[in-house]
Coordinates of C-alpha atoms in Angstrom, one line a residue:
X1 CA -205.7 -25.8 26.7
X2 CA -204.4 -22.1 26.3
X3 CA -204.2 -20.0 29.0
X4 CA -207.5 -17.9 29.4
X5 CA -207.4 -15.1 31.0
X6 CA -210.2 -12.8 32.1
X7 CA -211.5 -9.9 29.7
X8 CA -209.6 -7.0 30.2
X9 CA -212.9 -4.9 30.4
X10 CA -214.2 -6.8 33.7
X11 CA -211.7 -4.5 35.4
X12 CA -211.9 -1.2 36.3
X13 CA -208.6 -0.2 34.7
X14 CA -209.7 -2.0 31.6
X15 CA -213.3 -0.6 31.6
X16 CA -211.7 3.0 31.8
X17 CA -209.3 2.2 28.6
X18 CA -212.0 0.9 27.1
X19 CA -214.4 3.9 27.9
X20 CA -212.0 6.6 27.2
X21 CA -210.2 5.2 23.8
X22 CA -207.0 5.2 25.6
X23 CA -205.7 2.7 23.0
X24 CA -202.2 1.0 23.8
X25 CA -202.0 2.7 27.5
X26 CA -202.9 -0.7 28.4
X27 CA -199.6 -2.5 26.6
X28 CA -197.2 0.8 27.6
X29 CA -198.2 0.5 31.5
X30 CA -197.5 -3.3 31.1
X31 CA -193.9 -2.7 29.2
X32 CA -193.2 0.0 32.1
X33 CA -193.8 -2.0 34.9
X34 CA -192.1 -5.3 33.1
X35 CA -188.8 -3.3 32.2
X36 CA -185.6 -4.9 32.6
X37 CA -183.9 -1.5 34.0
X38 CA -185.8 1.1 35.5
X39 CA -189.3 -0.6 35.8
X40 CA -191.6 2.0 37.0
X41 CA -193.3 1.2 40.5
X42 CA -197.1 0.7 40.4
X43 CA -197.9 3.7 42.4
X44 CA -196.2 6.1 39.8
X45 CA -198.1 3.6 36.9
X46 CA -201.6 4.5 39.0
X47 CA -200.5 8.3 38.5
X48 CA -199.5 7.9 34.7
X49 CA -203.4 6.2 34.2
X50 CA -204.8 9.0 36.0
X51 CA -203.1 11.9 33.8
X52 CA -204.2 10.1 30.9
X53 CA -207.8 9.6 32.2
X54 CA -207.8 13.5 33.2
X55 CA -206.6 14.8 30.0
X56 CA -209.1 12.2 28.0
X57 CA -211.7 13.8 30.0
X58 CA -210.4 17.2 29.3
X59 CA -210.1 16.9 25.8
X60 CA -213.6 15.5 25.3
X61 CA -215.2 18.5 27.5
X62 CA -213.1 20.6 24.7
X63 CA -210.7 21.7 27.5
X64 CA -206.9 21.9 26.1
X65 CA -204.3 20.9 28.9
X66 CA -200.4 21.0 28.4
X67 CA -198.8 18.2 30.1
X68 CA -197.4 20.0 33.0
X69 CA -201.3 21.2 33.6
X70 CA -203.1 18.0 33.6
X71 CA -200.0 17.0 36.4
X72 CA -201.2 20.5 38.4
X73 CA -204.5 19.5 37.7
X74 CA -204.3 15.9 39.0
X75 CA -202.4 17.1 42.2
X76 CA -204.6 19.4 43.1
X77 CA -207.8 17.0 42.8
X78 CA -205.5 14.3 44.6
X79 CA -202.8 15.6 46.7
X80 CA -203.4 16.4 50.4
X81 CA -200.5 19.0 50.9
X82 CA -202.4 21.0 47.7
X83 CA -204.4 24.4 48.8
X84 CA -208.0 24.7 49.0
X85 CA -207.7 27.8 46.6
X86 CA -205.8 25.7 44.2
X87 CA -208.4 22.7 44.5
X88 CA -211.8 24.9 44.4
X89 CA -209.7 26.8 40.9
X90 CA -209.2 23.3 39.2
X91 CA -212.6 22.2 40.2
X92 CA -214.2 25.1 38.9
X93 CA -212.2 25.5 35.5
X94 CA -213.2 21.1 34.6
X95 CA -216.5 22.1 36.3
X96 CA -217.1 25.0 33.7
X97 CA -216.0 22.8 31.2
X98 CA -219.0 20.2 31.8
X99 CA -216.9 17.7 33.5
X100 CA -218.4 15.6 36.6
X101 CA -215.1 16.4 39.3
X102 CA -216.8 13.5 41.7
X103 CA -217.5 10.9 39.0
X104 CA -213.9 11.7 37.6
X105 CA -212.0 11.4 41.1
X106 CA -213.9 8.3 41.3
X107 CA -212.8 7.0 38.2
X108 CA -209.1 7.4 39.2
X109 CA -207.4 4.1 40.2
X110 CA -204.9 2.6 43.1
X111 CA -201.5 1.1 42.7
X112 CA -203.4 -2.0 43.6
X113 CA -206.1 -1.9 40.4
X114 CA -203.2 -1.4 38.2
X115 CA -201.6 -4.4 39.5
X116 CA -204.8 -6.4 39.3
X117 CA -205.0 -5.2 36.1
X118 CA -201.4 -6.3 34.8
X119 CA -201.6 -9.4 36.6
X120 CA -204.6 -10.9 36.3
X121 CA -206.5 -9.5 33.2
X122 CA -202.8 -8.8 31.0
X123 CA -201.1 -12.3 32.2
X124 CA -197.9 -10.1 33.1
X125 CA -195.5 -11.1 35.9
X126 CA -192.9 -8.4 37.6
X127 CA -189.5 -11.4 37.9
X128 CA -187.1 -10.1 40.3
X129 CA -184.0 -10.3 39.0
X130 CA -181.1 -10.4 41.2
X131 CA -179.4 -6.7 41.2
X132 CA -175.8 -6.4 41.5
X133 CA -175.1 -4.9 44.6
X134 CA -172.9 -2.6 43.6
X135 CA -174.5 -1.1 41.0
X136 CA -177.5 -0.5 43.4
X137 CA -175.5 1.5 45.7
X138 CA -173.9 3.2 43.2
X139 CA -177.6 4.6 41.9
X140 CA -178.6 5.3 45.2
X141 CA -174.8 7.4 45.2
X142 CA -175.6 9.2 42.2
X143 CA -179.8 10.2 43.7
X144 CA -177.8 11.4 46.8
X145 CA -175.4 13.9 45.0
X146 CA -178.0 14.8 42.4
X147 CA -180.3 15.9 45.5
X148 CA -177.2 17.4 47.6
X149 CA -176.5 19.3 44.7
X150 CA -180.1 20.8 43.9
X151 CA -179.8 21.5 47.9
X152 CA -177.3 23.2 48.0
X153 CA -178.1 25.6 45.2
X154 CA -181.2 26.2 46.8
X155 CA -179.4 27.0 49.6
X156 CA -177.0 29.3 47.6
X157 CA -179.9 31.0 45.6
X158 CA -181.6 31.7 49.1
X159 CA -178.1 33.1 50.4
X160 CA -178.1 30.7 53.0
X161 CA -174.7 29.5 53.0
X162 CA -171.8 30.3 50.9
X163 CA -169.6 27.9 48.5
X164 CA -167.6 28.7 46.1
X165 CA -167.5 25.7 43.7
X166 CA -168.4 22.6 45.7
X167 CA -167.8 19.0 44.4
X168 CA -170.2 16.3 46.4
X169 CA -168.8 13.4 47.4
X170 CA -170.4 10.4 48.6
X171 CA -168.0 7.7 50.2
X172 CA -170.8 4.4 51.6
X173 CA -168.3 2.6 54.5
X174 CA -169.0 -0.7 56.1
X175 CA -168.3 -0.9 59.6
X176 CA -168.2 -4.9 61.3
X177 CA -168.5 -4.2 64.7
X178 CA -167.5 -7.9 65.4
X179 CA -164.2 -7.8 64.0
X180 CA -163.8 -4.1 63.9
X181 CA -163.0 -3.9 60.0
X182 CA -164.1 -1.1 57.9
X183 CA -164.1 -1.2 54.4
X184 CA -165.6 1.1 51.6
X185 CA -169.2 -0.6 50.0
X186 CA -167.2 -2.0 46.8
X187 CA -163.9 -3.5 48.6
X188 CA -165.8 -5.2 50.4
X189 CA -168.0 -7.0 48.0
X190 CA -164.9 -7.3 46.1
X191 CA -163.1 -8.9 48.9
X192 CA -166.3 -10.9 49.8
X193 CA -166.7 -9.7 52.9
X194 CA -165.1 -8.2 56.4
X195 CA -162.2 -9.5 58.3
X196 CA -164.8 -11.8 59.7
X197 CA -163.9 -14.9 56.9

C-alpha cells in the first residue's frame, strides 16, 4: 500500500499556501530545510513563510513592498526589541491599505507548524549526517573573524579604538587537563586525540 499522507491543506501552513497562491513555497521551504550543506533551521524557515505571507497580503491590498520592507515590516509586527512608534507606523500604513493587522499576525506560523508541516503533511525527514569535525570548527572560525571584523570597524568608525590594518586571527586550543597536553583543534583530531592514548 503507498504511503498516504495527510492533505497538505489540513494544516495551517498548508491552508495558508493554499489561501494565498503561494505556489511552490511549499517545495522550496522543504528543499531548504532538507539541504545537504547549509540547511536552513526551522525558525529562520517560519520567518521566510511569514515574509511571503506579508507581502501576499500586501500585494493583494494593492500595497507595493521591496524586500527589505516586508522584513521591517514583519519585525516590527513581530519583534519585541521594535519601537512602539515603529509598530503603530506599520500598523497603520497595512491598516490604511485594508489589511486586518490581528487576523494577519494570527496567520503567521511557529518553527514548530513548519515542522509539522514538512514532516507530517510533505513526508520530509531532516537525516543528520555526521559533520566533520574540523570543518565545523573551521565555519564557526570563519563566523568569529567575520563578526570581529564588522566589530572592529564599528569600533573604528565610532573612533573608539585605533588600528591601523588589523588581520584577525582565530587559533581553537585543546587543553587535557589530565595529561596536561595542549594541542591546536586540528592536530589533535589528526593525531586522534591528547597525550592521554
Amino acid at each position: 500500500m503507498a504511503d498516504e499522507r495527510p492533505n497538505p491543506t489540513n494544516s495551517k501552513v498548508g491552508r495558508l499556501i493554499e489561501s494565498h497562491g503561494l505556489n511552490g513555497l511549499g517545495e522550496e521551504l522543504e528543499n531548504r530545510w532538507t539541504a545537504d550543506e547549509d540547511a536552513d533551521s526551522l525558525r529562520t524557515l517560519a520567518d521566510v513563510f511569514n515574509h511571503e505571507l506579508l507581502k501576499a497580503e500586501a500585494t493583494d491590498a494593492g500595497l507595493d513592498l521591496l524586500d527589505g520592507e516586508v522584513a521591517t515590516f514583519y519585525d516590527a509586527l513581530v519583534d519585541d526589541e521594535a519601537t512602539g512608534a515603529e509598530r503603530t507606523r506599520v500598523r497603520g500604513r497595512l491598516e490604511r491599505a485594508g489589511i486586518d493587522v490581528d487576523k494577519l499576525q494570527t496567520d503567521f506560523v511557529s518553527h514548530q507548524a513548519i515542522h509539522t508541516y514538512l514532516t507530517s503533511y510533505r513526508g520530509a525527514s531532516k537525516e543528520r549526517k555526521r559533520s566533520d569535525p574540523k570543518e565545523r570548527v573551521q565555519r564557526l572560525r570563519g563566523r568569529l573573524v567575520a563578526v570581529t571584523e564588522s566589530a572592529l570597524e564599528s569600533a573604528v568608525n565610532r573612533d573608539d579604538i585605533v588600528v591601523g590594518s588589523p588581520d584577525v586571527l582565530v587559533d581553537v586550543q585543546v587543553f587535557c587537563a589530565d595529561c596536561g597536553s595542549q594541542y591546536g583543534f586540528d592536530e589533535l583530531v589528526e593525531r586522534g586525540g591528547c597525550d592521554c592514548q
